[in-house]
Short mmCIF file of C-alpha atoms and ligand atoms in Angstrom, two decimals:
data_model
loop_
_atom_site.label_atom_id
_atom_site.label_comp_id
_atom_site.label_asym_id
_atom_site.label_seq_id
_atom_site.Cartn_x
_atom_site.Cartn_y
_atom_site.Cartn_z
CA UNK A 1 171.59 -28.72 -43.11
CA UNK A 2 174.57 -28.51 -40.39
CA UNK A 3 173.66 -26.59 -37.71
CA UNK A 4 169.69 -26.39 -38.78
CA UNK A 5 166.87 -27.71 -36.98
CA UNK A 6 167.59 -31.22 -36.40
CA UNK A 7 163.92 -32.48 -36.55
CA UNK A 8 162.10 -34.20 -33.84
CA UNK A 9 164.18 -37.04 -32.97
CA UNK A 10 167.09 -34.34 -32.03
CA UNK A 11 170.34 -36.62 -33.93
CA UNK A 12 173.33 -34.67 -34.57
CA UNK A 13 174.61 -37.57 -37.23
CA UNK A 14 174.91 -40.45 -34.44
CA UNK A 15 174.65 -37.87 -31.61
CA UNK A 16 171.76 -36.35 -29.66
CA UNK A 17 168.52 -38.01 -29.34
CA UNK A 18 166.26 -37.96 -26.39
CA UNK A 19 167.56 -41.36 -23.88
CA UNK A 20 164.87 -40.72 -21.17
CA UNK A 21 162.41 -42.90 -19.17
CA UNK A 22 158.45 -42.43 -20.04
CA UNK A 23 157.11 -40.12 -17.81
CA UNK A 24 160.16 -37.23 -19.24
CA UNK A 25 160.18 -38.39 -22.65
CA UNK A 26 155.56 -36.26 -22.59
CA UNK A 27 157.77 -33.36 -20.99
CA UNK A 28 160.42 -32.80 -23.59
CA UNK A 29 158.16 -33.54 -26.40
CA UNK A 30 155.77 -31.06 -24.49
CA UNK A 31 158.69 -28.83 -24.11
CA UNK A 32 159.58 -29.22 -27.92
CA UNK A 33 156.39 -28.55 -29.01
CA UNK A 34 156.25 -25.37 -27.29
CA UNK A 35 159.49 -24.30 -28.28
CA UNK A 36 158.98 -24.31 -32.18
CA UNK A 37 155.75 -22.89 -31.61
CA UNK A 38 157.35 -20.00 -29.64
CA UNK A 39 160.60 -19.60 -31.86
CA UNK A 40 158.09 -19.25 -35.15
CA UNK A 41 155.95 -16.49 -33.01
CA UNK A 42 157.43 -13.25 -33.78
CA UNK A 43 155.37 -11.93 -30.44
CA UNK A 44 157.96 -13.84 -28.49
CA UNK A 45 160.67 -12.98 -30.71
CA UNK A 46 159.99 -9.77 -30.31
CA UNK A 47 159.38 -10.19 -26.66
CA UNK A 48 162.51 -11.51 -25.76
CA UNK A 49 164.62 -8.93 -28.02
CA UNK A 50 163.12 -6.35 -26.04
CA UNK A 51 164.16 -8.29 -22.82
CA UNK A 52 167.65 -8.62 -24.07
CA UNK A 53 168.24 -5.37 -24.82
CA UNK A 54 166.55 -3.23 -22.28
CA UNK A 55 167.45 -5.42 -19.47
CA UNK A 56 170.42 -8.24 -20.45
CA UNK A 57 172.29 -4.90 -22.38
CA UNK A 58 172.11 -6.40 -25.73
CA UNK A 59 173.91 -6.15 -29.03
CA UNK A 60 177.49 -6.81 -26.88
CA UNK A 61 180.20 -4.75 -28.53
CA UNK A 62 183.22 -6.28 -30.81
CA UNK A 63 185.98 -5.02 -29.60
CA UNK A 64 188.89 -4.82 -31.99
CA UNK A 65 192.33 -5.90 -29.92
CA UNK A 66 194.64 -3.65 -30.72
CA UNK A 67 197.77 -4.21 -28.58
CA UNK A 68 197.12 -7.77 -28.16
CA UNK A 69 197.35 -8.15 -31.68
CA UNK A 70 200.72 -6.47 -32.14
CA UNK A 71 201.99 -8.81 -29.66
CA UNK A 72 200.50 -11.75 -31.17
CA UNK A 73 200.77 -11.27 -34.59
CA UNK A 74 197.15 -11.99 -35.20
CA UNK A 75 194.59 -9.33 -35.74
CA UNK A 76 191.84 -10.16 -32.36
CA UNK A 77 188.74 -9.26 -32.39
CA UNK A 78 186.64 -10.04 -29.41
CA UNK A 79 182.79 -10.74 -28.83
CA UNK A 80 182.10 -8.75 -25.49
CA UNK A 81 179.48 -11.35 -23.61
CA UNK A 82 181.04 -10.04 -20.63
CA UNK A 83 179.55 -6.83 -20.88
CA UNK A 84 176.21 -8.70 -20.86
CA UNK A 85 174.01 -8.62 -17.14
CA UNK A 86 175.53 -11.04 -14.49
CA UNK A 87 178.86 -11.15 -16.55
CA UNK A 88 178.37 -13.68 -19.21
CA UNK A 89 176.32 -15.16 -22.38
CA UNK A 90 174.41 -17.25 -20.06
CA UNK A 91 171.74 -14.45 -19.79
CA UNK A 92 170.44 -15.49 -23.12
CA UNK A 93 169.83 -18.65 -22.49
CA UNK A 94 168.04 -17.95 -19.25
CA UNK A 95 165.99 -15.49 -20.22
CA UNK A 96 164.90 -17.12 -23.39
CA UNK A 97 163.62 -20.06 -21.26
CA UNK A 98 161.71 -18.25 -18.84
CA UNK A 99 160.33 -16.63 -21.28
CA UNK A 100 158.73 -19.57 -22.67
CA UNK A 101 158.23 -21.19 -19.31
CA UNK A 102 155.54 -18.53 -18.74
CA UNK A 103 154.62 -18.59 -22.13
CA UNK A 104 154.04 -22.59 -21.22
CA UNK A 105 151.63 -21.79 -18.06
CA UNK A 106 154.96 -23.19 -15.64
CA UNK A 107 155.25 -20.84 -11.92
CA UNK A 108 158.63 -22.65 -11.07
CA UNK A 109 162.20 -23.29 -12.46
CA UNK A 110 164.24 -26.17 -11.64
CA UNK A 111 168.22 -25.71 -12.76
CA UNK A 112 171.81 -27.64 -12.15
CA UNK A 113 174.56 -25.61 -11.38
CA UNK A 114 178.15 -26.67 -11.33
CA UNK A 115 180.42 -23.72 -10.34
CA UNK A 116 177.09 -21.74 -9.77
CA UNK A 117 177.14 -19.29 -12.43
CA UNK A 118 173.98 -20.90 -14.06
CA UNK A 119 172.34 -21.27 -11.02
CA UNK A 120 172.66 -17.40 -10.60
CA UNK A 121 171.33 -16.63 -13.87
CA UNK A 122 168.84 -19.17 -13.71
CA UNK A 123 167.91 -17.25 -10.45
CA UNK A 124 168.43 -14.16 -11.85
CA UNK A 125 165.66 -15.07 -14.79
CA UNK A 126 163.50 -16.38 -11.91
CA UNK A 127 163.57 -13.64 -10.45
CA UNK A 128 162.66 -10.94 -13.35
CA UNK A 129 159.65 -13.36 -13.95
CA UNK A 130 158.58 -13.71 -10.48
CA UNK A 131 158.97 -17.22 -10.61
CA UNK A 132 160.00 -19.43 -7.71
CA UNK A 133 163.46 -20.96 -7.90
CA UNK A 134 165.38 -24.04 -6.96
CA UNK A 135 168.62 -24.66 -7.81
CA UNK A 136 170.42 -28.28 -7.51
CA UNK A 137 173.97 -27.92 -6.57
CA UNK A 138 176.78 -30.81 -5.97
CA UNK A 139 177.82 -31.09 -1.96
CA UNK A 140 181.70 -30.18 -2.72
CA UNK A 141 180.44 -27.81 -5.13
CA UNK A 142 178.46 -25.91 -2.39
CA UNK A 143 181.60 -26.10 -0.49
CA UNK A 144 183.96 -24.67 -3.04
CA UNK A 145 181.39 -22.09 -4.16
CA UNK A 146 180.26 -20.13 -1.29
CA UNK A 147 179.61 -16.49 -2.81
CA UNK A 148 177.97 -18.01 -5.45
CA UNK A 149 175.09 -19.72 -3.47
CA UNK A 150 174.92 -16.70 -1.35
CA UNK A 151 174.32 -14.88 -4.55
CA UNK A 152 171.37 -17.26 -5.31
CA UNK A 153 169.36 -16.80 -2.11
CA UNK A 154 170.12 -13.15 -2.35
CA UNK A 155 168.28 -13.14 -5.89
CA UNK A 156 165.23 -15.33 -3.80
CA UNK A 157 166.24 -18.99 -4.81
CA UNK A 158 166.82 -22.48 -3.09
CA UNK A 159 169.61 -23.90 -3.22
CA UNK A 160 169.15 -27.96 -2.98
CA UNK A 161 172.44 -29.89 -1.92
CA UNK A 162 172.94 -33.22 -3.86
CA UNK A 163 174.48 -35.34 -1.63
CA UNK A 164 174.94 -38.41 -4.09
CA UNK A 165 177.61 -39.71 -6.34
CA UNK A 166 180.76 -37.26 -6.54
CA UNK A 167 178.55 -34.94 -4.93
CA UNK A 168 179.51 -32.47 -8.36
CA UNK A 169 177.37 -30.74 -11.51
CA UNK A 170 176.66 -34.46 -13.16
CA UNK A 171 174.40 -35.55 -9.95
CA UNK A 172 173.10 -31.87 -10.00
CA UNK A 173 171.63 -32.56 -13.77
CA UNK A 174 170.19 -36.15 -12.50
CA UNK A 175 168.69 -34.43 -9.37
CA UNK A 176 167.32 -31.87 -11.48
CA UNK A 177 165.70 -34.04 -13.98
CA UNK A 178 164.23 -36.66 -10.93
CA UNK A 179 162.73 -33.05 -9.90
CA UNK A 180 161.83 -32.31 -13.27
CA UNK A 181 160.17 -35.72 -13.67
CA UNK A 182 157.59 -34.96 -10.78
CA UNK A 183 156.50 -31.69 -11.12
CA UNK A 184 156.47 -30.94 -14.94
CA UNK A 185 153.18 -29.79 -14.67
CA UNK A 186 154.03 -26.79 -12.89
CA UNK A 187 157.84 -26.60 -13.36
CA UNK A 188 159.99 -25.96 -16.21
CA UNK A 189 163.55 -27.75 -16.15
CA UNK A 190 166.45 -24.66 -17.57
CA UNK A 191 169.16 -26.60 -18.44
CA UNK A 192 172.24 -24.33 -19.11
CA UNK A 193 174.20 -25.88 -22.35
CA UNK A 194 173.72 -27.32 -25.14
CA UNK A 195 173.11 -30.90 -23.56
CA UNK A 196 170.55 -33.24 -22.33
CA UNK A 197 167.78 -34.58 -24.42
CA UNK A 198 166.28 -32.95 -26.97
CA UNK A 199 165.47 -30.37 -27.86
CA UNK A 200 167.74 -28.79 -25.27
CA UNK A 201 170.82 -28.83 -27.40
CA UNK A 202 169.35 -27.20 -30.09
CA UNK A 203 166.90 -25.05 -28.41
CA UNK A 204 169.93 -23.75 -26.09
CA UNK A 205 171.97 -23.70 -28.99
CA UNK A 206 169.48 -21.48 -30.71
CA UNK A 207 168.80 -19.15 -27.84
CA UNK A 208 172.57 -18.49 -28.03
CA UNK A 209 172.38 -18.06 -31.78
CA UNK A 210 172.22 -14.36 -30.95
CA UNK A 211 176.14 -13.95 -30.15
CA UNK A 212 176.97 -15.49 -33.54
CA UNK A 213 174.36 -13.43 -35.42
CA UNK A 214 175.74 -10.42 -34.04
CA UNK A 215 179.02 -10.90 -34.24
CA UNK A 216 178.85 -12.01 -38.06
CA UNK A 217 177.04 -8.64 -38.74
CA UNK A 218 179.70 -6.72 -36.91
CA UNK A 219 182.60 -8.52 -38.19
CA UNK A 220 181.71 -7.67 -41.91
CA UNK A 221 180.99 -4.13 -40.82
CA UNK A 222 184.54 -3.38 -39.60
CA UNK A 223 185.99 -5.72 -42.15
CA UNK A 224 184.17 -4.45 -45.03
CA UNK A 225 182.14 -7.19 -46.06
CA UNK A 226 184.39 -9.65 -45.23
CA UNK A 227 183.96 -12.78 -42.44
CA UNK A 228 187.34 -13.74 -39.90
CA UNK A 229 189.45 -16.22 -41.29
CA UNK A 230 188.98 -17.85 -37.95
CA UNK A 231 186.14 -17.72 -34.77
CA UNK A 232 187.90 -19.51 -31.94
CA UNK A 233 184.94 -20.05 -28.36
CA UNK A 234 185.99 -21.99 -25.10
CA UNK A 235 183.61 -25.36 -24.46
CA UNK A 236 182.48 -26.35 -21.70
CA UNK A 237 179.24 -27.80 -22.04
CA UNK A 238 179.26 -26.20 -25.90
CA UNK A 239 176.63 -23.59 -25.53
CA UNK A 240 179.06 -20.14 -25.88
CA UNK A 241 180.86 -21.91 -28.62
CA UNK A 242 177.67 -23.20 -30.61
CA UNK A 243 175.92 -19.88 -30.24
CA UNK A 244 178.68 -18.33 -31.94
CA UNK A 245 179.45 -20.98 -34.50
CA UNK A 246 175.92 -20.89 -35.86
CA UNK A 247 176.83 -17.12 -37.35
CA UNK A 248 179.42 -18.42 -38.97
CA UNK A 249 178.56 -21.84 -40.10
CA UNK A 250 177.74 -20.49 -43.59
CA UNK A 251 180.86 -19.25 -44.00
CA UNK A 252 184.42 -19.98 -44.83
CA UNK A 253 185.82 -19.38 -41.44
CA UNK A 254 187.53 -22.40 -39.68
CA UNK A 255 185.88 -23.18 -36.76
CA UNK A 256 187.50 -23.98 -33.28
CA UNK A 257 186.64 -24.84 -30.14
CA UNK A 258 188.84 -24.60 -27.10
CA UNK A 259 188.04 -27.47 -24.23
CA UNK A 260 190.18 -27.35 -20.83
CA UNK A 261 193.17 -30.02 -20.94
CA UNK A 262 191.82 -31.80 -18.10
CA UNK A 263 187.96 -31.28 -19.63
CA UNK A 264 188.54 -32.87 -23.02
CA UNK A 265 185.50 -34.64 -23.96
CA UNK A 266 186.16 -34.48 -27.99
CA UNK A 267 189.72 -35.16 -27.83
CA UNK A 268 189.70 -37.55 -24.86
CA UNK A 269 186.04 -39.28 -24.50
CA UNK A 270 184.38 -41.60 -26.36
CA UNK A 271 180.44 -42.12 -27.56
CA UNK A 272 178.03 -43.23 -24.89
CA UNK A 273 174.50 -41.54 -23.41
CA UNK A 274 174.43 -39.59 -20.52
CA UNK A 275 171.83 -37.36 -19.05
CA UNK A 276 169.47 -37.77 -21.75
CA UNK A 277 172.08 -37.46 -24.57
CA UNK A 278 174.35 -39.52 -26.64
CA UNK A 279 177.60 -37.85 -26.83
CA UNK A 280 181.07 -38.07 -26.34
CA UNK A 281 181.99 -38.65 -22.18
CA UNK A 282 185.25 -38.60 -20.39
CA UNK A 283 184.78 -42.59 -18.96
CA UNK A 284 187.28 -45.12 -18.13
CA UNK A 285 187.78 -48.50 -19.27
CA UNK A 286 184.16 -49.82 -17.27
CA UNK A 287 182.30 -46.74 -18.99
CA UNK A 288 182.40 -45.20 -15.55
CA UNK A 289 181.83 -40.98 -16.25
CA UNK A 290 184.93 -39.56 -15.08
CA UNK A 291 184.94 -36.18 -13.15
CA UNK A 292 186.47 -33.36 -15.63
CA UNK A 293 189.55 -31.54 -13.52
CA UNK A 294 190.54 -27.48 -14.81
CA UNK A 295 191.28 -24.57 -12.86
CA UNK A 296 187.76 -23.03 -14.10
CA UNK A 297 185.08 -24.69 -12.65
CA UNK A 298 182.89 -23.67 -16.00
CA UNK A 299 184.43 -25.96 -18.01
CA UNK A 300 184.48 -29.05 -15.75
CA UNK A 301 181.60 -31.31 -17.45
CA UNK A 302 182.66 -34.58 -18.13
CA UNK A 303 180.88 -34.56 -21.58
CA UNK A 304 180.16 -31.91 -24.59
CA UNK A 305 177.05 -30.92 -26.86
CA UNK A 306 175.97 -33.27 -29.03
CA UNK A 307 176.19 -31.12 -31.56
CA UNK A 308 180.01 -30.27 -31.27
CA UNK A 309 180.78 -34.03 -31.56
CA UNK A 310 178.55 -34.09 -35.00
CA UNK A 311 180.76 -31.15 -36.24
CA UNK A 312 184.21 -32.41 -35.18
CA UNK A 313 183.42 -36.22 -36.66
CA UNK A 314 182.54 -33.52 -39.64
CA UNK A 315 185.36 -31.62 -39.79
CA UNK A 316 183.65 -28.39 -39.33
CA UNK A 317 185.10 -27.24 -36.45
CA UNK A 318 188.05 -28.42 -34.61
CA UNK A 319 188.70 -28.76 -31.06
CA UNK A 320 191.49 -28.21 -29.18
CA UNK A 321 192.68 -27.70 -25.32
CA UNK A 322 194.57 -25.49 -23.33
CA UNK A 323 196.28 -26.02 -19.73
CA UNK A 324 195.87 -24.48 -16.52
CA UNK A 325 199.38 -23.17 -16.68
CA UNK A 326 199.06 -21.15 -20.15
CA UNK A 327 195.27 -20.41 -19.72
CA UNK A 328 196.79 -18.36 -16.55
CA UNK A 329 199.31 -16.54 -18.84
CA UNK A 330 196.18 -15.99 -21.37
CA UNK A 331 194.64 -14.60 -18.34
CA UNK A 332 197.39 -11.76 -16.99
CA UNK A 333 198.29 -11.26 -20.76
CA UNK A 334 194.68 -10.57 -21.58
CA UNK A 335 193.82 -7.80 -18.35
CA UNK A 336 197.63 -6.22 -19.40
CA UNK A 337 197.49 -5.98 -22.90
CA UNK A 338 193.48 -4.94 -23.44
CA UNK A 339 192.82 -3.63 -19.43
CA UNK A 340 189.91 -6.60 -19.74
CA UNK A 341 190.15 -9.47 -17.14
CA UNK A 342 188.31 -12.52 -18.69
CA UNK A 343 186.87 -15.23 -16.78
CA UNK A 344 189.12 -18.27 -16.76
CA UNK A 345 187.13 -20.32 -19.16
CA UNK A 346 187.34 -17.59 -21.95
CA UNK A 347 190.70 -17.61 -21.09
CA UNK A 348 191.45 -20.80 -22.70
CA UNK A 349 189.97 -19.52 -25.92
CA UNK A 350 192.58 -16.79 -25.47
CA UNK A 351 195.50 -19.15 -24.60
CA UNK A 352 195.03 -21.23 -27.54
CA UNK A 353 194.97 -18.21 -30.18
CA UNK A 354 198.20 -17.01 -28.38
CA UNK A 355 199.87 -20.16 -28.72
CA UNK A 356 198.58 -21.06 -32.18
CA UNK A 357 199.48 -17.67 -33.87
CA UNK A 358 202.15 -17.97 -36.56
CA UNK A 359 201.20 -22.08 -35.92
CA UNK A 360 198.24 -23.48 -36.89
CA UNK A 361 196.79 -19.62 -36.99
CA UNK A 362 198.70 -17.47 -40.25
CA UNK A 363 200.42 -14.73 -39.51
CA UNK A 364 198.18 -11.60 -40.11
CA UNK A 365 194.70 -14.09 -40.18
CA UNK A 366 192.31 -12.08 -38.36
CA UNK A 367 190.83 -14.27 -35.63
CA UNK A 368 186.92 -13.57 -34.00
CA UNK A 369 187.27 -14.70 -30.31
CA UNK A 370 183.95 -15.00 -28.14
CA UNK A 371 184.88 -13.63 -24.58
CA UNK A 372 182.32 -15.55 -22.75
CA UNK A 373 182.86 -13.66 -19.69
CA UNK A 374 184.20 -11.42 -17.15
CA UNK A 375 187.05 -12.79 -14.58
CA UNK A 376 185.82 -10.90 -11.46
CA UNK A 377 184.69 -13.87 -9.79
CA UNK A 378 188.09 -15.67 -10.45
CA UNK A 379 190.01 -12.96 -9.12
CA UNK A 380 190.28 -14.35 -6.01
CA UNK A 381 191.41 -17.97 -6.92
CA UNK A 382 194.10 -16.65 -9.12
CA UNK A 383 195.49 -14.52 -6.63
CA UNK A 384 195.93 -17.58 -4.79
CA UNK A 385 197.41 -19.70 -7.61
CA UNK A 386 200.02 -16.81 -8.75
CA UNK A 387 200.92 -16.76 -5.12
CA UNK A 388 201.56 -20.85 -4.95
CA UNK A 389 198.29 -20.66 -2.21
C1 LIG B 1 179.35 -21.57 -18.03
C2 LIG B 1 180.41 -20.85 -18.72
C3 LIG B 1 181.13 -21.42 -19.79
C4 LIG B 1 180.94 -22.84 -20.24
O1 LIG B 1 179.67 -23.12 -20.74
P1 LIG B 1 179.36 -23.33 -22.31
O2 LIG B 1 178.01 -23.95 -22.29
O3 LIG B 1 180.43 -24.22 -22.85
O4 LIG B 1 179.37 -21.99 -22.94
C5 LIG B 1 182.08 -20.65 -20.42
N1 LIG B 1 182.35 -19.39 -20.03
C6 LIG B 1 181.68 -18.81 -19.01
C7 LIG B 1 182.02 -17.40 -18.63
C8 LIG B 1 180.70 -19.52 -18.33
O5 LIG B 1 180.06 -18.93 -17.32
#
């Protein structure tokens, strides 16, 4: 079954699997094990609803576009996860895995961040569960990323610099699991996509599953019955995008996901394993990982899910890029139109839809776009790039 459970050795067709040494391969497995056990337990179903609605402000509205639309000439509908606590969908993902962390006996949470915005909600999570916090961060990301790691000590974390490699998000994840390898007695490792070994992609993916259940629901409520012709989710790492493609997987909507120009990992990389996972990698002619380059630091992993590689060597879902230059348009065109500033990675899901209307989108489809989240922290870099700073 596409998008199902994809059993214990965690293959997405030739992707996925679990490429650890010894010692991580008892943690995951320990970490699997606890997951289905917890996902089957409606206790801790209902446990974490609660938590996402009282606290994370779940259902997120859908919010029907309706000047954007005019101008487009495609009927927008957008999934709010900006409206969600600390400004995007990665709340669900957090939250779901502290939740089992505690469920799992673990005091302490180990995380990568790249831009920081998972290491705040991984913080953030920490926090609500009174669990104690370190966060591995890239040198130059520390650099470029200031407010953010104030933001995690303010919520109580650590923030660990990883001086090693390019210094950016893919040493973070190797410093994180050489944490992750010593302490997994008392730590849990919250990984923030749908990457890694398994079962991260598919537990993330599942935690996320939430923004595509929704959605689906409240799609066929304003379109009596009916599904989008299209749901169109920016990819970073894949977890936004796989979250809301699992609504719709059953469906006849055509699937898209929108990777930064600069980020492409399914239109640019090829097959090979890294941190944990077989997938497809930005590398150069050595197999060297090359370092992703976009305006939004969200989207700058070098590879993608698994998962999303299994669906586009399927068919399923297509994936496509967008610039820096038009995702910047996307942006203004977005806060003027709808008086809703996205963050810059939803804004490539945004710049495609614009560009593809009356293209590869028909006139008058009616097109399901996941905002993943809100632009107030990019406010201040594209106030320098519209000024040429
Ligand atoms: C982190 C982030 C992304 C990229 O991550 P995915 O796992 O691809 O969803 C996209 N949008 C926002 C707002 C983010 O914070």
């Amino acid at each position: 079954m596409v998008m199902g459970d994809p059993g214990p050795g965690g293959k997405y067709g030739e992707y996925g699997g679990r490429f650890v040494p010894e010692p991580l391969m008892a943690a995951c497995m320990e970490l699997e094990e606890s997951f289905r056990s917890a996902w089957a337990d409606e206790t801790f179903r209902f446990q974490l609803n609660t938590i996402l609605s009282d606290y994370a402000g779940r259902p997120t509205p859908l919010t029907e576009c309706r000047r954007l639309s005019q101008r487009v000439g495609v009927r927008i509908l957008l999934k709010r996860e900006d409206l969600a606590h600390t400004g995007s969908h990665k709340i669900n993902n957090v939250i779901g895995q502290a939740l089992l962390a505690e469920r799992m006996g673990k005091k302490r949470l180990v995380a990568e961040t790249g831009a920081g915005q998972h290491g705040v909600a991984a913080a953030t999570a920490a926090a609500l569960f009174g669990m104690e916090c370190v966060v591995y961060m890239g040198e130059l990301d520390i650099m470029r990323q200031e407010l953010n790691v104030f933001r995690m000590e303010l919520l109580g974390a650590e923030v660990r610099p990883v001086k090693s490699g390019s210094r950016t998000l893919k040493d973070a994840v190797n410093e994180a699991l050489r944490d992750w390898v010593s302490t997994c007695e008392t730590t849990h490792y919250c990984l923030g996509s749908v990457m890694g070994p398994h079962p991260y992609p598919w537990m993330v993916r599942e935690l996320q599953s939430i923004i595509g259940e929704e959605s689906r629901e409240q799609c066929r409520q304003l379109l009596h019955g009916l599904d989008p012709d299209w749901v169109v989710a920016c990819v970073g790492g894949g977890s936004n995008a796989a979250g809301t493609f699992a609504g719709f997987i059953s469906t006849t909507a055509n699937l898209v996901g929108v990777e930064a120009a600069g980020g492409a990992a399914i239109s640019n990389g090829v097959p090979g394993v890294l941190h944990g996972m077989m997938s497809n990698l930005l590398q150069d002619d050595t197999g060297q990982v090359l370092e992703a380059q976009s305006i939004s630091a969200g989207l700058d992993y070098p590879g993608i899910g698994p998962e999303h590689a299994f669906l586009a060597s399927l068919g399923r879902a297509r994936y496509e890029t967008a610039g820096d230059g038009e995702v910047l348009v996307a942006f203004k065109l977005l806060a003027q139109m709808e008086g809703i500033i996205p963050a810059l990675e939803s804004a490539h899901a945004i710049a495609w839809v614009s560009r593809e209307a009356g293209k590869t989108i028909p006139f008058g489809s009616t097109v399901m776009v996941t905002l993943s989240g809100r632009g107030d922290k990019d406010v201040a870099q594209v106030k320098d790039l519209l000024r040429g700073g």
